[in-house]
Coordinates of N, CA and C in Angstrom, one line a residue:
H1107 N -68.0 -10.5 94.6 CA -67.1 -10.2 95.2 C -66.3 -11.4 94.4
S1108 N -66.7 -11.9 93.8 CA -65.6 -12.4 92.8 C -65.5 -12.1 91.8
R1109 N -63.6 -12.2 91.2 CA -63.3 -11.2 90.5 C -62.6 -12.1 89.1
P1110 N -61.9 -12.3 88.1 CA -62.1 -12.9 87.5 C -61.1 -13.8 87.0
Q1111 N -60.2 -13.5 88.2 CA -58.7 -14.6 88.2 C -59.2 -15.8 89.0
D1112 N -60.5 -15.5 89.8 CA -61.2 -16.3 90.3 C -61.7 -17.9 89.9
G1113 N -62.2 -17.9 89.2 CA -62.4 -19.0 88.6 C -61.0 -20.0 88.2
A1114 N -59.7 -19.5 88.1 CA -58.2 -20.3 87.7 C -58.5 -21.2 88.5
I1115 N -58.2 -19.5 89.8 CA -57.6 -19.9 90.5 C -58.6 -21.4 91.8
I1116 N -59.5 -21.3 91.4 CA -60.2 -22.3 91.6 C -60.8 -23.8 91.3
R1117 N -60.2 -23.9 90.1 CA -59.9 -24.8 89.6 C -58.7 -25.3 89.2
L1118 N -57.6 -24.5 89.8 CA -56.7 -25.4 90.3 C -56.5 -25.8 91.4
I1119 N -57.0 -25.6 92.1 CA -56.8 -26.0 93.9 C -57.6 -27.2 93.4
C1120 N -59.4 -27.4 92.9 CA -59.8 -28.5 92.5 C -58.8 -29.4 91.8
A1121 N -58.1 -28.8 90.7 CA -57.1 -30.0 89.9 C -56.0 -30.1 90.6
S1122 N -55.7 -29.8 91.8 CA -54.2 -30.2 92.7 C -55.2 -31.1 93.7
F1123 N -56.8 -31.0 94.1 CA -57.7 -32.1 95.4 C -57.8 -33.3 94.4
I1124 N -58.0 -33.0 93.5 CA -58.3 -34.4 92.4 C -56.6 -34.8 92.4
A1125 N -56.0 -34.9 92.0 CA -54.6 -35.3 91.9 C -53.9 -35.8 92.8
R1126 N -54.5 -35.0 94.1 CA -53.5 -35.5 95.4 C -54.9 -37.1 95.6
G1127 N -56.2 -37.2 95.2 CA -56.8 -38.1 95.5 C -57.8 -38.0 96.8
V1128 N -58.4 -36.1 96.8 CA -58.9 -36.3 98.0 C -60.4 -37.0 97.5
R1129 N -60.5 -37.4 98.9 CA -61.7 -38.1 98.9 C -63.8 -37.2 98.9
G1130 N -64.5 -37.6 98.8 CA -65.4 -37.0 98.5 C -66.0 -37.2 100.4
T1131 N -65.4 -37.8 101.0 CA -65.9 -37.4 102.3 C -65.1 -35.9 102.9
N1132 N -64.2 -36.0 102.7 CA -62.8 -35.1 103.2 C -63.5 -34.4 102.6
I1133 N -63.8 -34.0 100.9 CA -64.6 -32.4 100.5 C -65.5 -32.2 101.6
R1134 N -67.0 -32.6 101.5 CA -67.7 -33.0 102.6 C -67.6 -32.0 103.9
S1135 N -66.8 -32.9 104.3 CA -66.6 -32.2 105.5 C -66.3 -31.0 105.8
S1136 N -64.7 -30.8 105.4 CA -63.8 -29.7 104.8 C -65.3 -28.9 104.6
A1137 N -65.5 -28.5 103.4 CA -66.4 -27.9 102.8 C -67.6 -27.3 103.7
G1138 N -68.2 -28.4 104.7 CA -69.2 -28.3 105.8 C -68.5 -27.5 107.3
F1139 N -67.1 -27.5 106.9 CA -66.6 -26.7 108.5 C -66.3 -25.5 107.7
L1140 N -65.8 -24.9 106.4 CA -65.6 -23.5 105.8 C -66.6 -23.0 106.2
A1141 N -67.6 -23.6 105.3 CA -69.1 -22.9 105.4 C -69.9 -22.6 106.6
S1142 N -69.6 -23.5 107.8 CA -69.9 -22.9 108.5 C -69.4 -21.7 109.6
S1143 N -68.1 -21.8 109.7 CA -66.6 -20.8 109.9 C -67.4 -19.4 109.1
A1144 N -68.1 -19.4 107.6 CA -68.2 -18.6 106.9 C -69.5 -17.8 107.6
Y1145 N -70.5 -18.9 107.5 CA -71.8 -18.1 109.0 C -71.3 -17.1 109.7
V1146 N -70.4 -17.9 110.8 CA -70.1 -17.1 112.0 C -69.2 -15.6 111.8
L1147 N -68.4 -15.8 110.3 CA -67.9 -14.2 110.5 C -68.7 -13.4 109.8
A1148 N -69.7 -14.0 109.0 CA -70.5 -13.1 108.7 C -71.2 -12.1 109.7
A1149 N -72.2 -13.5 111.0 CA -72.2 -12.8 112.0 C -71.7 -11.7 113.2
Q1150 N -70.8 -12.2 112.9 CA -69.8 -11.1 114.1 C -69.5 -9.9 112.8
R1151 N -69.9 -9.7 111.5 CA -69.6 -8.6 110.9 C -70.9 -7.8 111.0
V1152 N -71.8 -8.8 110.9 CA -73.4 -7.5 111.6 C -73.5 -6.9 112.9
R1153 N -72.7 -8.1 113.8 CA -73.0 -8.0 115.5 C -71.6 -6.7 115.6
D1154 N -70.6 -6.5 115.5 CA -69.8 -5.3 115.0 C -70.3 -4.3 114.2
G1155 N -70.9 -4.7 113.7 CA -71.4 -3.2 113.0 C -70.4 -2.9 111.8
V1156 N -69.9 -4.1 111.2 CA -69.3 -3.5 109.6 C -69.9 -4.1 108.4
L1157 N -71.0 -4.9 109.1 CA -72.3 -5.2 107.5 C -73.5 -4.8 108.4
S1158 N -74.3 -3.8 107.7 CA -75.3 -3.5 107.9 C -76.3 -4.1 107.4
A1159 N -77.5 -4.9 108.5 CA -78.5 -6.2 108.9 C -79.4 -5.3 107.6
A1160 N -79.5 -4.0 107.6 CA -81.1 -3.6 107.0 C -80.9 -3.7 105.4
S1161 N -79.3 -3.9 104.8 CA -78.9 -4.2 104.0 C -79.4 -5.2 103.1
L1162 N -79.2 -6.0 104.5 CA -79.2 -7.6 104.2 C -80.2 -8.4 103.9
R1163 N -81.5 -7.5 104.9 CA -82.7 -7.9 104.4 C -83.6 -7.5 103.4
S1164 N -82.8 -6.0 102.9 CA -83.8 -6.0 101.4 C -82.7 -6.5 100.0
A1165 N -81.9 -7.4 100.5 CA -80.9 -7.9 99.7 C -82.2 -9.2 98.8
Y1166 N -82.9 -10.0 100.2 CA -83.0 -11.4 100.1 C -84.1 -10.9 100.5
T1167 N -85.6 -10.8 99.8 CA -87.2 -10.7 100.6 C -88.0 -11.9 100.3
E1168 N -87.5 -12.5 99.0 CA -88.3 -13.5 98.7 C -87.6 -15.2 98.9
R1169 N -88.2 -16.4 99.7 CA -87.7 -17.6 100.2 C -87.1 -18.0 98.5
P1170 N -86.2 -18.2 98.6 CA -85.5 -19.1 97.6 C -86.3 -20.5 97.3
S1171 N -86.4 -20.9 96.0 CA -87.1 -21.8 95.1 C -86.3 -22.7 95.7
L1172 N -86.6 -24.4 95.1 CA -85.9 -25.6 95.1 C -85.2 -25.6 94.4
A1173 N -85.2 -24.8 93.3 CA -84.3 -25.0 91.9 C -82.8 -24.9 92.9
I1174 N -81.7 -25.7 91.7 CA -80.8 -26.0 92.8 C -80.0 -24.8 92.0
A1175 N -79.7 -24.6 91.0 CA -79.3 -23.5 90.7 C -79.9 -22.4 91.9
E1176 N -81.0 -22.0 92.3 CA -81.0 -20.7 92.6 C -80.6 -21.1 94.0
Q1177 N -80.9 -22.2 94.4 CA -80.4 -22.8 96.0 C -78.9 -22.4 96.0
K1178 N -77.9 -22.9 95.2 CA -76.5 -22.8 95.4 C -76.0 -21.1 94.5
H1179 N -76.9 -20.1 94.4 CA -76.6 -18.9 94.2 C -76.9 -18.1 95.8
F1180 N -78.1 -19.0 96.4 CA -78.0 -18.3 98.2 C -77.1 -18.8 98.9
E1181 N -76.5 -19.8 99.0 CA -75.7 -20.4 99.9 C -74.2 -19.5 99.2
I1182 N -74.4 -19.4 97.6 CA -72.7 -18.7 97.7 C -73.2 -17.1 98.6
F1183 N -74.2 -16.6 97.8 CA -74.1 -15.3 98.6 C -73.9 -15.2 100.6
L1184 N -74.2 -16.4 101.3 CA -74.4 -16.2 102.5 C -72.5 -16.5 102.6
I1185 N -72.2 -16.9 102.1 CA -70.6 -17.4 102.3 C -70.0 -16.0 101.8
E1186 N -70.4 -15.9 100.8 CA -69.7 -14.0 100.8 C -69.7 -12.9 101.4
L1187 N -71.2 -13.1 102.2 CA -71.2 -12.7 103.9 C -70.3 -12.2 104.7
A1188 N -69.2 -13.3 104.4 CA -68.3 -13.2 105.5 C -66.7 -12.3 105.1
D1189 N -67.0 -12.0 103.8 CA -66.2 -11.5 103.6 C -64.7 -12.0 103.5
N1190 N -64.7 -13.2 103.0 CA -63.5 -14.0 103.0 C -62.8 -14.5 101.8
P1191 N -62.3 -14.3 100.4 CA -62.0 -14.6 99.8 C -61.2 -16.0 100.0
I1192 N -60.6 -16.3 101.2 CA -60.0 -17.9 100.9 C -61.0 -18.9 101.2
I1193 N -61.5 -18.4 102.3 CA -62.8 -19.0 102.3 C -64.1 -19.5 101.6
S1194 N -63.9 -18.4 100.4 CA -64.7 -18.9 99.7 C -64.9 -19.2 98.2
A1195 N -63.5 -19.2 97.7 CA -62.3 -20.2 96.4 C -62.8 -21.5 97.7
L1196 N -62.1 -21.6 98.5 CA -61.8 -23.1 99.1 C -63.6 -23.9 99.0
I1197 N -64.5 -23.0 99.5 CA -65.6 -23.8 99.4 C -66.0 -24.1 98.0
R1198 N -66.1 -23.0 96.8 CA -65.9 -23.3 95.3 C -65.3 -24.0 94.8
A1199 N -63.8 -24.5 95.0 CA -62.9 -25.8 94.5 C -63.7 -27.1 95.2
F1200 N -64.2 -26.8 96.4 CA -64.6 -28.5 96.8 C -65.8 -28.3 96.4
S1201 N -66.9 -27.7 96.1 CA -67.8 -28.0 95.0 C -67.9 -28.6 93.7
L1202 N -66.5 -28.0 93.0 CA -66.1 -28.5 92.0 C -65.8 -29.3 91.6
C1203 N -64.8 -30.1 92.9 CA -64.6 -30.9 93.2 C -65.3 -32.1 93.5
Y1204 N -66.5 -31.6 94.3 CA -67.5 -33.2 94.7 C -68.7 -32.9 92.9
L1205 N -68.5 -32.2 92.0 CA -69.2 -32.4 90.6 C -68.1 -33.2 89.8
F1206 N -67.4 -33.0 90.0 CA -66.3 -34.4 89.2 C -66.2 -35.9 90.2
S1207 N -66.4 -35.5 91.7 CA -66.4 -37.2 91.8 C -67.4 -37.9 91.2
D1208 N -67.3 -39.6 91.5 CA -68.0 -40.5 91.3 C -69.4 -40.6 92.7
R1209 N -69.4 -40.2 93.3 CA -70.0 -39.9 94.5 C -71.5 -39.2 93.9
C1210 N -70.8 -37.8 93.0 CA -71.8 -36.8 92.9 C -72.7 -37.7 91.9
E1211 N -72.3 -38.4 90.8 CA -73.1 -39.3 89.6 C -74.1 -40.2 90.1
R1212 N -73.1 -40.6 91.5 CA -73.8 -42.4 92.5 C -75.3 -41.4 93.2
R1213 N -74.5 -40.5 93.4 CA -76.2 -40.2 94.5 C -77.1 -39.1 93.3
G1214 N -77.1 -38.8 92.2 CA -78.0 -38.2 91.6 C -78.5 -36.4 92.1
H1215 N -79.7 -35.8 92.1 CA -80.0 -34.7 92.7 C -80.6 -35.0 93.4
Y1216 N -80.6 -34.0 94.7 CA -80.9 -34.4 96.4 C -82.6 -34.3 96.3
P1217 N -83.0 -34.9 96.6 CA -84.7 -35.4 96.6 C -85.2 -33.7 97.9
S1218 N -86.2 -33.6 96.6 CA -87.0 -32.2 96.8 C -87.8 -32.2 98.3
D1219 N -87.6 -33.1 99.5 CA -87.6 -32.9 100.5 C -85.9 -32.2 101.6
L1220 N -85.2 -32.8 100.5 CA -83.4 -32.9 101.5 C -83.7 -30.9 100.8
R1221 N -83.8 -30.8 99.6 CA -83.6 -29.3 99.0 C -84.1 -28.4 100.1
S1222 N -85.4 -28.8 100.1 CA -86.5 -28.1 101.4 C -86.1 -27.9 102.6
A1223 N -85.1 -28.5 102.9 CA -84.2 -28.8 104.6 C -83.5 -27.6 104.8
I1224 N -83.0 -28.0 103.6 CA -81.9 -27.3 103.4 C -82.3 -25.7 103.1
T1225 N -83.0 -25.5 102.7 CA -83.3 -24.0 101.8 C -83.9 -23.7 103.4
D1226 N -84.4 -24.2 104.5 CA -85.0 -24.3 105.6 C -84.1 -23.2 106.4
C1227 N -82.9 -24.2 106.2 CA -81.2 -24.0 107.2 C -81.3 -23.0 106.6
N1228 N -80.9 -22.9 105.2 CA -80.1 -21.6 105.0 C -81.3 -20.9 105.2
L1229 N -82.2 -20.8 105.2 CA -83.1 -19.0 105.8 C -82.7 -19.1 107.2
R1230 N -82.7 -20.1 107.8 CA -82.4 -19.4 108.9 C -81.0 -19.1 109.9
I1231 N -80.0 -19.4 108.7 CA -78.4 -18.9 108.9 C -78.7 -17.8 108.5
F1232 N -79.6 -17.3 107.3 CA -79.2 -15.9 106.9 C -80.2 -15.1 108.1
D1233 N -81.3 -15.6 108.9 CA -81.4 -14.9 109.6 C -80.6 -14.4 110.8
A1234 N -79.9 -15.4 111.1 CA -78.6 -15.3 112.2 C -77.9 -14.5 111.9
I1235 N -77.8 -14.5 111.1 CA -76.1 -13.4 110.5 C -77.1 -12.3 110.1
V1236 N -78.3 -11.8 109.7 CA -79.0 -10.4 110.0 C -79.1 -9.9 111.4
Q1237 N -79.4 -10.7 112.1 CA -79.3 -10.6 113.5 C -77.9 -10.3 114.7
G1238 N -77.0 -10.9 113.8 CA -76.1 -10.7 114.1 C -75.6 -11.9 115.4
D1239 N -76.6 -12.6 114.9 CA -77.0 -13.9 116.1 C -75.5 -15.1 115.7
V1240 N -74.3 -14.9 116.2 CA -73.2 -15.7 116.0 C -73.6 -17.1 116.1
E1241 N -74.0 -17.8 117.8 CA -74.6 -18.8 118.0 C -75.5 -19.6 117.2
A1242 N -76.5 -19.2 116.5 CA -77.4 -19.6 115.5 C -77.0 -19.3 114.8
A1243 N -75.7 -19.2 114.1 CA -75.3 -18.7 112.9 C -74.3 -19.7 112.8
K1244 N -73.9 -20.3 113.8 CA -72.8 -21.6 114.2 C -74.1 -22.9 114.1
A1245 N -74.5 -22.8 114.9 CA -76.2 -23.6 115.4 C -76.4 -24.3 113.7
G1246 N -76.5 -23.1 113.0 CA -77.7 -23.3 111.7 C -76.9 -24.2 110.8
G1247 N -75.4 -23.7 110.7 CA -74.2 -24.3 109.8 C -73.7 -25.9 110.3
L1248 N -74.0 -26.1 111.5 CA -74.3 -27.4 112.2 C -74.9 -28.3 111.7
Q1249 N -76.1 -28.1 111.7 CA -77.7 -28.6 111.6 C -77.7 -28.6 110.1
K1250 N -76.8 -28.2 108.6 CA -77.1 -28.1 107.5 C -76.3 -29.2 107.3
N1251 N -74.9 -28.8 107.7 CA -73.8 -30.4 107.7 C -74.2 -31.3 107.8
E1252 N -75.4 -31.5 108.9 CA -76.0 -32.9 109.4 C -76.8 -32.9 108.5
L1253 N -77.1 -32.7 107.7 CA -78.8 -33.1 106.9 C -78.1 -32.9 105.3
M1254 N -76.6 -32.7 105.0 CA -75.6 -32.8 103.8 C -74.9 -33.9 104.3
G1255 N -74.5 -34.6 105.1 CA -73.8 -35.4 105.5 C -74.5 -36.8 105.8
T1256 N -75.8 -36.6 105.7 CA -76.8 -37.7 106.2 C -77.3 -38.0 104.7
H1257 N -77.2 -37.3 103.8 CA -78.1 -37.7 102.1 C -76.6 -38.2 101.4
L1258 N -75.1 -37.9 101.8 CA -74.2 -38.3 101.2 C -73.5 -39.2 101.8
S1259 N -73.6 -39.6 102.7 CA -73.1 -40.6 103.4 C -73.9 -42.5 103.4
G1260 N -75.9 -41.9 102.6 CA -76.4 -42.7 102.9 C -76.5 -44.1 101.8

């Protein structure tokens, strides 16, 4: 779903957030809210027959590894299922801002047990989306936000 101009838009949004002094806590909570909303929208699309559950099942047949790049790719895939370019662009801009924040530098990489727990959440979210289960998608997003918040605020 990404278009060539998306990168420029995402960088512009990120630069605006940085210039305004948007804090890491605001970035995390906003990105978490938008991601949870994307999961709900995606599940609604399956429930309403707009998105095919069968095509989703064939798209991801193996569990993503704990490698950060593969996890990020899977998370972007989940967000793109909402088919909402505004949510996608904002989440990507928030992610980019976080990479430039001092919180990212101080926190370093996620420990493997946290990456494993996040992967499990992502897989539950994916299953909920495939089943068109809006409430389970929402619950999975909230659980993931809690995991992320615990690590980032600790």
